[in-house]
Amino acid sequence: MISMIMKVSLAAFMLAGGIIKVFRVPFQVEHWRHYQYPLWFLTVTGILEIAGAFAMTAGIWNRYAAFGAGVLFVVLMAGAVHAHIVRARQSVLMTIPAIICLIVSIIIIIWEST
């Protein structure tokens, strides 16, 4: 039950973030400019987040989908932490959502590996 709650919560959070990126909501575009990444990468990241959210949802029934989505999210969230701290020189507080998603993704990967 806890595994399903983690998967659904992570999928919902990543789906929302992906939609915001794909539709280039103004506040997200502004953040992206602080990270000094090209705007096309915003769209690519959003598409990956949406695809990962669907895979994580499928992971409720298929452990391989959850594992793959978890790996994808680890890469994306490690990149998010890097963008906040290194590229935009923001406070560690700004990375808390990405760190939480990173930790939950790692837990899901470990859970699905056993």
mmCIF file of N, CA and C in Angstrom:
data_model
loop_
_atom_site.group_PDB
_atom_site.id
_atom_site.type_symbol
_atom_site.label_atom_id
_atom_site.label_comp_id
_atom_site.label_asym_id
_atom_site.label_seq_id
_atom_site.Cartn_x
_atom_site.Cartn_y
_atom_site.Cartn_z
ATOM 1 N N MET A 1 0.823 -1.203 0.000
ATOM 2 C CA MET A 1 0.000 0.000 0.000
ATOM 3 C C MET A 1 0.862 1.260 0.000
ATOM 4 N N ILE A 2 1.916 1.277 0.828
ATOM 5 C CA ILE A 2 2.802 2.437 0.880
ATOM 6 C C ILE A 2 3.479 2.632 -0.465
ATOM 7 N N SER A 3 3.874 1.525 -1.091
ATOM 8 C CA SER A 3 4.512 1.591 -2.407
ATOM 9 C C SER A 3 3.587 2.256 -3.424
ATOM 10 N N MET A 4 2.313 1.888 -3.402
ATOM 11 C CA MET A 4 1.367 2.472 -4.352
ATOM 12 C C MET A 4 1.179 3.961 -4.083
ATOM 13 N N ILE A 5 1.104 4.349 -2.837
ATOM 14 C CA ILE A 5 0.950 5.769 -2.496
ATOM 15 C C ILE A 5 2.164 6.558 -2.972
ATOM 16 N N MET A 6 3.353 6.010 -2.781
ATOM 17 C CA MET A 6 4.568 6.695 -3.244
ATOM 18 C C MET A 6 4.569 6.824 -4.762
ATOM 19 N N LYS A 7 4.198 5.765 -5.453
ATOM 20 C CA LYS A 7 4.188 5.795 -6.922
ATOM 21 C C LYS A 7 3.170 6.798 -7.454
ATOM 22 N N VAL A 8 1.970 6.764 -6.908
ATOM 23 C CA VAL A 8 0.917 7.678 -7.376
ATOM 24 C C VAL A 8 1.281 9.125 -7.058
ATOM 25 N N SER A 9 1.800 9.363 -5.861
ATOM 26 C CA SER A 9 2.182 10.731 -5.477
ATOM 27 C C SER A 9 3.300 11.254 -6.366
ATOM 28 N N LEU A 10 4.314 10.429 -6.586
ATOM 29 C CA LEU A 10 5.432 10.847 -7.435
ATOM 30 C C LEU A 10 4.960 11.064 -8.871
ATOM 31 N N ALA A 11 4.130 10.167 -9.369
ATOM 32 C CA ALA A 11 3.611 10.315 -10.733
ATOM 33 C C ALA A 11 2.806 11.608 -10.881
ATOM 34 N N ALA A 12 1.958 11.912 -9.906
ATOM 35 C CA ALA A 12 1.140 13.134 -9.976
ATOM 36 C C ALA A 12 2.019 14.382 -9.948
ATOM 37 N N PHE A 13 3.011 14.384 -9.069
ATOM 38 C CA PHE A 13 3.914 15.536 -8.963
ATOM 39 C C PHE A 13 4.693 15.735 -10.270
ATOM 40 N N MET A 14 5.213 14.643 -10.822
ATOM 41 C CA MET A 14 6.001 14.745 -12.051
ATOM 42 C C MET A 14 5.122 15.095 -13.257
ATOM 43 N N LEU A 15 3.902 14.575 -13.275
ATOM 44 C CA LEU A 15 2.982 14.916 -14.366
ATOM 45 C C LEU A 15 2.680 16.411 -14.350
ATOM 46 N N ALA A 16 2.392 16.942 -13.176
ATOM 47 C CA ALA A 16 2.114 18.382 -13.067
ATOM 48 C C ALA A 16 3.328 19.201 -13.518
ATOM 49 N N GLY A 17 4.512 18.816 -13.058
ATOM 50 C CA GLY A 17 5.731 19.528 -13.457
ATOM 51 C C GLY A 17 5.983 19.435 -14.948
ATOM 52 N N GLY A 18 5.728 18.253 -15.520
ATOM 53 C CA GLY A 18 5.928 18.076 -16.959
ATOM 54 C C GLY A 18 4.978 18.925 -17.784
ATOM 55 N N ILE A 19 3.722 18.982 -17.365
ATOM 56 C CA ILE A 19 2.732 19.795 -18.089
ATOM 57 C C ILE A 19 3.120 21.274 -18.031
ATOM 58 N N ILE A 20 3.538 21.723 -16.866
ATOM 59 C CA ILE A 20 3.961 23.121 -16.710
ATOM 60 C C ILE A 20 5.125 23.438 -17.653
ATOM 61 N N LYS A 21 6.023 22.481 -17.805
ATOM 62 C CA LYS A 21 7.177 22.710 -18.691
ATOM 63 C C LYS A 21 6.776 22.677 -20.163
ATOM 64 N N VAL A 22 5.998 21.685 -20.548
ATOM 65 C CA VAL A 22 5.606 21.556 -21.959
ATOM 66 C C VAL A 22 4.805 22.770 -22.427
ATOM 67 N N PHE A 23 3.928 23.278 -21.560
ATOM 68 C CA PHE A 23 3.126 24.443 -21.921
ATOM 69 C C PHE A 23 3.845 25.764 -21.654
ATOM 70 N N ARG A 24 5.068 25.665 -21.197
ATOM 71 C CA ARG A 24 5.923 26.832 -20.967
ATOM 72 C C ARG A 24 5.216 27.920 -20.150
ATOM 73 N N VAL A 25 4.724 27.517 -18.999
ATOM 74 C CA VAL A 25 4.096 28.462 -18.078
ATOM 75 C C VAL A 25 5.153 29.519 -17.727
ATOM 76 N N PRO A 26 4.789 30.808 -17.756
ATOM 77 C CA PRO A 26 5.783 31.884 -17.617
ATOM 78 C C PRO A 26 6.739 31.764 -16.424
ATOM 79 N N PHE A 27 6.253 31.379 -15.254
ATOM 80 C CA PHE A 27 7.180 31.305 -14.119
ATOM 81 C C PHE A 27 8.225 30.215 -14.331
ATOM 82 N N GLN A 28 7.854 29.135 -15.043
ATOM 83 C CA GLN A 28 8.815 28.060 -15.300
ATOM 84 C C GLN A 28 9.852 28.506 -16.328
ATOM 85 N N VAL A 29 9.417 29.258 -17.321
ATOM 86 C CA VAL A 29 10.353 29.797 -18.316
ATOM 87 C C VAL A 29 11.361 30.713 -17.628
ATOM 88 N N GLU A 30 10.891 31.517 -16.692
ATOM 89 C CA GLU A 30 11.785 32.411 -15.949
ATOM 90 C C GLU A 30 12.804 31.605 -15.149
ATOM 91 N N HIS A 31 12.354 30.543 -14.489
ATOM 92 C CA HIS A 31 13.290 29.676 -13.755
ATOM 93 C C HIS A 31 14.324 29.090 -14.710
ATOM 94 N N TRP A 32 13.850 28.642 -15.849
ATOM 95 C CA TRP A 32 14.736 27.988 -16.824
ATOM 96 C C TRP A 32 15.815 28.951 -17.308
ATOM 97 N N ARG A 33 15.453 30.221 -17.435
ATOM 98 C CA ARG A 33 16.450 31.218 -17.851
ATOM 99 C C ARG A 33 17.520 31.390 -16.775
ATOM 100 N N HIS A 34 17.126 31.279 -15.502
ATOM 101 C CA HIS A 34 18.108 31.362 -14.422
ATOM 102 C C HIS A 34 19.071 30.181 -14.473
ATOM 103 N N TYR A 35 18.567 29.031 -14.929
ATOM 104 C CA TYR A 35 19.416 27.840 -15.009
ATOM 105 C C TYR A 35 20.357 27.904 -16.211
ATOM 106 N N GLN A 36 20.085 28.826 -17.116
ATOM 107 C CA GLN A 36 20.896 29.035 -18.316
ATOM 108 C C GLN A 36 20.878 27.825 -19.254
ATOM 109 N N TYR A 37 19.707 27.197 -19.353
ATOM 110 C CA TYR A 37 19.507 26.110 -20.311
ATOM 111 C C TYR A 37 18.688 26.649 -21.477
ATOM 112 N N PRO A 38 18.863 26.093 -22.675
ATOM 113 C CA PRO A 38 18.027 26.525 -23.801
ATOM 114 C C PRO A 38 16.573 26.108 -23.575
ATOM 115 N N LEU A 39 15.647 26.889 -24.113
ATOM 116 C CA LEU A 39 14.228 26.626 -23.884
ATOM 117 C C LEU A 39 13.747 25.315 -24.499
ATOM 118 N N TRP A 40 14.409 24.833 -25.562
ATOM 119 C CA TRP A 40 13.999 23.544 -26.126
ATOM 120 C C TRP A 40 14.203 22.429 -25.101
ATOM 121 N N PHE A 41 15.190 22.593 -24.224
ATOM 122 C CA PHE A 41 15.460 21.587 -23.200
ATOM 123 C C PHE A 41 14.347 21.563 -22.149
ATOM 124 N N LEU A 42 13.657 22.682 -21.980
ATOM 125 C CA LEU A 42 12.493 22.748 -21.092
ATOM 126 C C LEU A 42 11.413 21.802 -21.604
ATOM 127 N N THR A 43 11.151 21.846 -22.897
ATOM 128 C CA THR A 43 10.141 20.982 -23.508
ATOM 129 C C THR A 43 10.546 19.520 -23.414
ATOM 130 N N VAL A 44 11.797 19.220 -23.728
ATOM 131 C CA VAL A 44 12.282 17.835 -23.652
ATOM 132 C C VAL A 44 12.154 17.304 -22.231
ATOM 133 N N THR A 45 12.543 18.105 -21.255
ATOM 134 C CA THR A 45 12.446 17.694 -19.855
ATOM 135 C C THR A 45 10.985 17.457 -19.475
ATOM 136 N N GLY A 46 10.107 18.329 -19.908
ATOM 137 C CA GLY A 46 8.683 18.161 -19.626
ATOM 138 C C GLY A 46 8.124 16.878 -20.221
ATOM 139 N N ILE A 47 8.503 16.583 -21.450
ATOM 140 C CA ILE A 47 8.033 15.350 -22.103
ATOM 141 C C ILE A 47 8.544 14.122 -21.346
ATOM 142 N N LEU A 48 9.801 14.166 -20.922
ATOM 143 C CA LEU A 48 10.353 13.048 -20.145
ATOM 144 C C LEU A 48 9.631 12.888 -18.810
ATOM 145 N N GLU A 49 9.300 14.002 -18.172
ATOM 146 C CA GLU A 49 8.572 13.930 -16.902
ATOM 147 C C GLU A 49 7.176 13.343 -17.096
ATOM 148 N N ILE A 50 6.504 13.737 -18.163
ATOM 149 C CA ILE A 50 5.170 13.199 -18.449
ATOM 150 C C ILE A 50 5.248 11.707 -18.761
ATOM 151 N N ALA A 51 6.204 11.321 -19.601
ATOM 152 C CA ALA A 51 6.374 9.898 -19.931
ATOM 153 C C ALA A 51 6.700 9.089 -18.678
ATOM 154 N N GLY A 52 7.572 9.633 -17.832
ATOM 155 C CA GLY A 52 7.911 8.957 -16.591
ATOM 156 C C GLY A 52 6.718 8.831 -15.663
ATOM 157 N N ALA A 53 5.869 9.851 -15.630
ATOM 158 C CA ALA A 53 4.668 9.799 -14.785
ATOM 159 C C ALA A 53 3.733 8.681 -15.242
ATOM 160 N N PHE A 54 3.567 8.542 -16.555
ATOM 161 C CA PHE A 54 2.724 7.455 -17.058
ATOM 162 C C PHE A 54 3.356 6.091 -16.761
ATOM 163 N N ALA A 55 4.676 6.008 -16.922
ATOM 164 C CA ALA A 55 5.362 4.750 -16.620
ATOM 165 C C ALA A 55 5.267 4.419 -15.136
ATOM 166 N N MET A 56 5.392 5.432 -14.281
ATOM 167 C CA MET A 56 5.281 5.180 -12.844
ATOM 168 C C MET A 56 3.865 4.729 -12.484
ATOM 169 N N THR A 57 2.873 5.298 -13.159
ATOM 170 C CA THR A 57 1.496 4.853 -12.934
ATOM 171 C C THR A 57 1.334 3.406 -13.371
ATOM 172 N N ALA A 58 1.890 3.056 -14.510
ATOM 173 C CA ALA A 58 1.868 1.660 -14.962
ATOM 174 C C ALA A 58 2.631 0.777 -13.984
ATOM 175 N N GLY A 59 3.595 1.365 -13.298
ATOM 176 C CA GLY A 59 4.393 0.632 -12.324
ATOM 177 C C GLY A 59 3.608 0.142 -11.129
ATOM 178 N N ILE A 60 2.389 0.612 -10.968
ATOM 179 C CA ILE A 60 1.525 0.079 -9.912
ATOM 180 C C ILE A 60 1.272 -1.410 -10.174
ATOM 181 N N TRP A 61 1.191 -1.770 -11.458
ATOM 182 C CA TRP A 61 0.926 -3.156 -11.841
ATOM 183 C C TRP A 61 2.144 -3.870 -12.409
ATOM 184 N N ASN A 62 3.142 -3.100 -12.861
ATOM 185 C CA ASN A 62 4.319 -3.689 -13.508
ATOM 186 C C ASN A 62 5.580 -3.131 -12.863
ATOM 187 N N ARG A 63 6.289 -3.955 -12.123
ATOM 188 C CA ARG A 63 7.457 -3.490 -11.384
ATOM 189 C C ARG A 63 8.571 -2.968 -12.301
ATOM 190 N N TYR A 64 8.666 -3.490 -13.528
ATOM 191 C CA TYR A 64 9.705 -3.024 -14.446
ATOM 192 C C TYR A 64 9.434 -1.594 -14.901
ATOM 193 N N ALA A 65 8.175 -1.253 -15.082
ATOM 194 C CA ALA A 65 7.815 0.120 -15.436
ATOM 195 C C ALA A 65 8.163 1.067 -14.287
ATOM 196 N N ALA A 66 7.876 0.635 -13.058
ATOM 197 C CA ALA A 66 8.201 1.467 -11.887
ATOM 198 C C ALA A 66 9.710 1.634 -11.757
ATOM 199 N N PHE A 67 10.440 0.564 -11.973
ATOM 200 C CA PHE A 67 11.897 0.622 -11.887
ATOM 201 C C PHE A 67 12.458 1.591 -12.935
ATOM 202 N N GLY A 68 12.000 1.455 -14.185
ATOM 203 C CA GLY A 68 12.476 2.330 -15.262
ATOM 204 C C GLY A 68 12.131 3.789 -15.020
ATOM 205 N N ALA A 69 10.900 4.033 -14.578
ATOM 206 C CA ALA A 69 10.499 5.405 -14.279
ATOM 207 C C ALA A 69 11.319 5.955 -13.117
ATOM 208 N N GLY A 70 11.592 5.100 -12.133
ATOM 209 C CA GLY A 70 12.422 5.524 -11.003
ATOM 210 C C GLY A 70 13.805 5.948 -11.442
ATOM 211 N N VAL A 71 14.405 5.168 -12.326
ATOM 212 C CA VAL A 71 15.741 5.512 -12.841
ATOM 213 C C VAL A 71 15.691 6.836 -13.598
ATOM 214 N N LEU A 72 14.685 7.001 -14.451
ATOM 215 C CA LEU A 72 14.524 8.256 -15.189
ATOM 216 C C LEU A 72 14.393 9.424 -14.230
ATOM 217 N N PHE A 73 13.579 9.280 -13.196
ATOM 218 C CA PHE A 73 13.372 10.365 -12.243
ATOM 219 C C PHE A 73 14.627 10.665 -11.433
ATOM 220 N N VAL A 74 15.428 9.661 -11.128
ATOM 221 C CA VAL A 74 16.694 9.910 -10.426
ATOM 222 C C VAL A 74 17.582 10.810 -11.275
ATOM 223 N N VAL A 75 17.676 10.501 -12.560
ATOM 224 C CA VAL A 75 18.498 11.322 -13.468
ATOM 225 C C VAL A 75 17.931 12.742 -13.550
ATOM 226 N N LEU A 76 16.622 12.854 -13.745
ATOM 227 C CA LEU A 76 15.998 14.178 -13.860
ATOM 228 C C LEU A 76 16.143 14.992 -12.572
ATOM 229 N N MET A 77 15.935 14.363 -11.440
ATOM 230 C CA MET A 77 16.000 15.099 -10.169
ATOM 231 C C MET A 77 17.439 15.429 -9.769
ATOM 232 N N ALA A 78 18.377 14.587 -10.123
ATOM 233 C CA ALA A 78 19.789 14.936 -9.904
ATOM 234 C C ALA A 78 20.131 16.161 -10.749
ATOM 235 N N GLY A 79 19.616 16.200 -11.968
ATOM 236 C CA GLY A 79 19.805 17.371 -12.822
ATOM 237 C C GLY A 79 19.129 18.603 -12.260
ATOM 238 N N ALA A 80 17.957 18.431 -11.656
ATOM 239 C CA ALA A 80 17.244 19.562 -11.056
ATOM 240 C C ALA A 80 18.022 20.136 -9.877
ATOM 241 N N VAL A 81 18.544 19.256 -9.036
ATOM 242 C CA VAL A 81 19.353 19.719 -7.894
ATOM 243 C C VAL A 81 20.576 20.472 -8.401
ATOM 244 N N HIS A 82 21.219 19.935 -9.419
ATOM 245 C CA HIS A 82 22.388 20.600 -10.022
ATOM 246 C C HIS A 82 22.006 21.970 -10.572
ATOM 247 N N ALA A 83 20.882 22.044 -11.264
ATOM 248 C CA ALA A 83 20.445 23.313 -11.864
ATOM 249 C C ALA A 83 20.213 24.371 -10.792
ATOM 250 N N HIS A 84 19.559 23.983 -9.709
ATOM 251 C CA HIS A 84 19.266 24.945 -8.645
ATOM 252 C C HIS A 84 20.540 25.426 -7.940
ATOM 253 N N ILE A 85 21.380 24.486 -7.553
ATOM 254 C CA ILE A 85 22.532 24.838 -6.718
ATOM 255 C C ILE A 85 23.697 25.380 -7.538
ATOM 256 N N VAL A 86 24.051 24.687 -8.615
ATOM 257 C CA VAL A 86 25.259 25.049 -9.370
ATOM 258 C C VAL A 86 24.979 26.117 -10.412
ATOM 259 N N ARG A 87 23.981 25.879 -11.244
ATOM 260 C CA ARG A 87 23.756 26.806 -12.360
ATOM 261 C C ARG A 87 23.089 28.103 -11.926
ATOM 262 N N ALA A 88 22.053 28.020 -11.063
ATOM 263 C CA ALA A 88 21.335 29.229 -10.648
ATOM 264 C C ALA A 88 21.823 29.774 -9.310
ATOM 265 N N ARG A 89 22.696 29.031 -8.634
ATOM 266 C CA ARG A 89 23.251 29.439 -7.340
ATOM 267 C C ARG A 89 22.155 29.799 -6.335
ATOM 268 N N GLN A 90 21.134 28.955 -6.298
ATOM 269 C CA GLN A 90 20.027 29.174 -5.377
ATOM 270 C C GLN A 90 20.283 28.458 -4.050
ATOM 271 N N SER A 91 19.498 28.807 -3.080
ATOM 272 C CA SER A 91 19.570 28.192 -1.760
ATOM 273 C C SER A 91 19.206 26.709 -1.844
ATOM 274 N N VAL A 92 19.756 25.944 -0.931
ATOM 275 C CA VAL A 92 19.422 24.522 -0.845
ATOM 276 C C VAL A 92 17.920 24.346 -0.606
ATOM 277 N N LEU A 93 17.287 25.318 0.031
ATOM 278 C CA LEU A 93 15.842 25.247 0.262
ATOM 279 C C LEU A 93 15.054 25.115 -1.042
ATOM 280 N N MET A 94 15.580 25.709 -2.113
ATOM 281 C CA MET A 94 14.903 25.625 -3.411
ATOM 282 C C MET A 94 14.939 24.206 -3.981
ATOM 283 N N THR A 95 15.855 23.393 -3.487
ATOM 284 C CA THR A 95 16.002 22.030 -4.022
ATOM 285 C C THR A 95 15.157 21.002 -3.274
ATOM 286 N N ILE A 96 14.475 21.410 -2.205
ATOM 287 C CA ILE A 96 13.755 20.440 -1.369
ATOM 288 C C ILE A 96 12.771 19.586 -2.178
ATOM 289 N N PRO A 97 11.922 20.148 -3.057
ATOM 290 C CA PRO A 97 11.022 19.268 -3.824
ATOM 291 C C PRO A 97 11.785 18.257 -4.689
ATOM 292 N N ALA A 98 12.857 18.699 -5.337
ATOM 293 C CA ALA A 98 13.646 17.785 -6.174
ATOM 294 C C ALA A 98 14.322 16.711 -5.325
ATOM 295 N N ILE A 99 14.816 17.089 -4.160
ATOM 296 C CA ILE A 99 15.475 16.115 -3.281
ATOM 297 C C ILE A 99 14.464 15.084 -2.783
ATOM 298 N N ILE A 100 13.271 15.530 -2.434
ATOM 299 C CA ILE A 100 12.233 14.589 -1.994
ATOM 300 C C ILE A 100 11.890 13.613 -3.115
ATOM 301 N N CYS A 101 11.711 14.133 -4.332
ATOM 302 C CA CYS A 101 11.417 13.253 -5.470
ATOM 303 C C CYS A 101 12.577 12.306 -5.746
ATOM 304 N N LEU A 102 13.797 12.788 -5.594
ATOM 305 C CA LEU A 102 14.977 11.949 -5.783
ATOM 306 C C LEU A 102 14.987 10.806 -4.773
ATOM 307 N N ILE A 103 14.743 11.115 -3.524
ATOM 308 C CA ILE A 103 14.739 10.093 -2.469
ATOM 309 C C ILE A 103 13.612 9.085 -2.686
ATOM 310 N N VAL A 104 12.422 9.572 -3.010
ATOM 311 C CA VAL A 104 11.296 8.663 -3.262
ATOM 312 C C VAL A 104 11.601 7.771 -4.460
ATOM 313 N N SER A 105 12.218 8.321 -5.492
ATOM 314 C CA SER A 105 12.584 7.520 -6.673
ATOM 315 C C SER A 105 13.578 6.428 -6.302
ATOM 316 N N ILE A 106 14.557 6.763 -5.491
ATOM 317 C CA ILE A 106 15.544 5.767 -5.056
ATOM 318 C C ILE A 106 14.863 4.676 -4.231
ATOM 319 N N ILE A 107 13.958 5.060 -3.349
ATOM 320 C CA ILE A 107 13.226 4.067 -2.551
ATOM 321 C C ILE A 107 12.434 3.130 -3.460
ATOM 322 N N ILE A 108 11.777 3.682 -4.468
ATOM 323 C CA ILE A 108 11.003 2.852 -5.400
ATOM 324 C C ILE A 108 11.918 1.902 -6.160
ATOM 325 N N ILE A 109 13.068 2.388 -6.618
ATOM 326 C CA ILE A 109 14.021 1.527 -7.324
ATOM 327 C C ILE A 109 14.454 0.374 -6.421
ATOM 328 N N ILE A 110 14.809 0.684 -5.188
ATOM 329 C CA ILE A 110 15.230 -0.363 -4.259
ATOM 330 C C ILE A 110 14.088 -1.329 -3.990
ATOM 331 N N TRP A 111 12.899 -0.792 -3.769
ATOM 332 C CA TRP A 111 11.717 -1.608 -3.477
ATOM 333 C C TRP A 111 11.438 -2.576 -4.625
ATOM 334 N N GLU A 112 11.531 -2.080 -5.846
ATOM 335 C CA GLU A 112 11.210 -2.905 -7.013
ATOM 336 C C GLU A 112 12.348 -3.854 -7.396
ATOM 337 N N SER A 113 13.528 -3.637 -6.846
ATOM 338 C CA SER A 113 14.672 -4.508 -7.130
ATOM 339 C C SER A 113 14.660 -5.774 -6.282
ATOM 340 N N THR A 114 13.901 -5.737 -5.199
ATOM 341 C CA THR A 114 13.920 -6.878 -4.270
ATOM 342 C C THR A 114 12.829 -7.868 -4.574
#
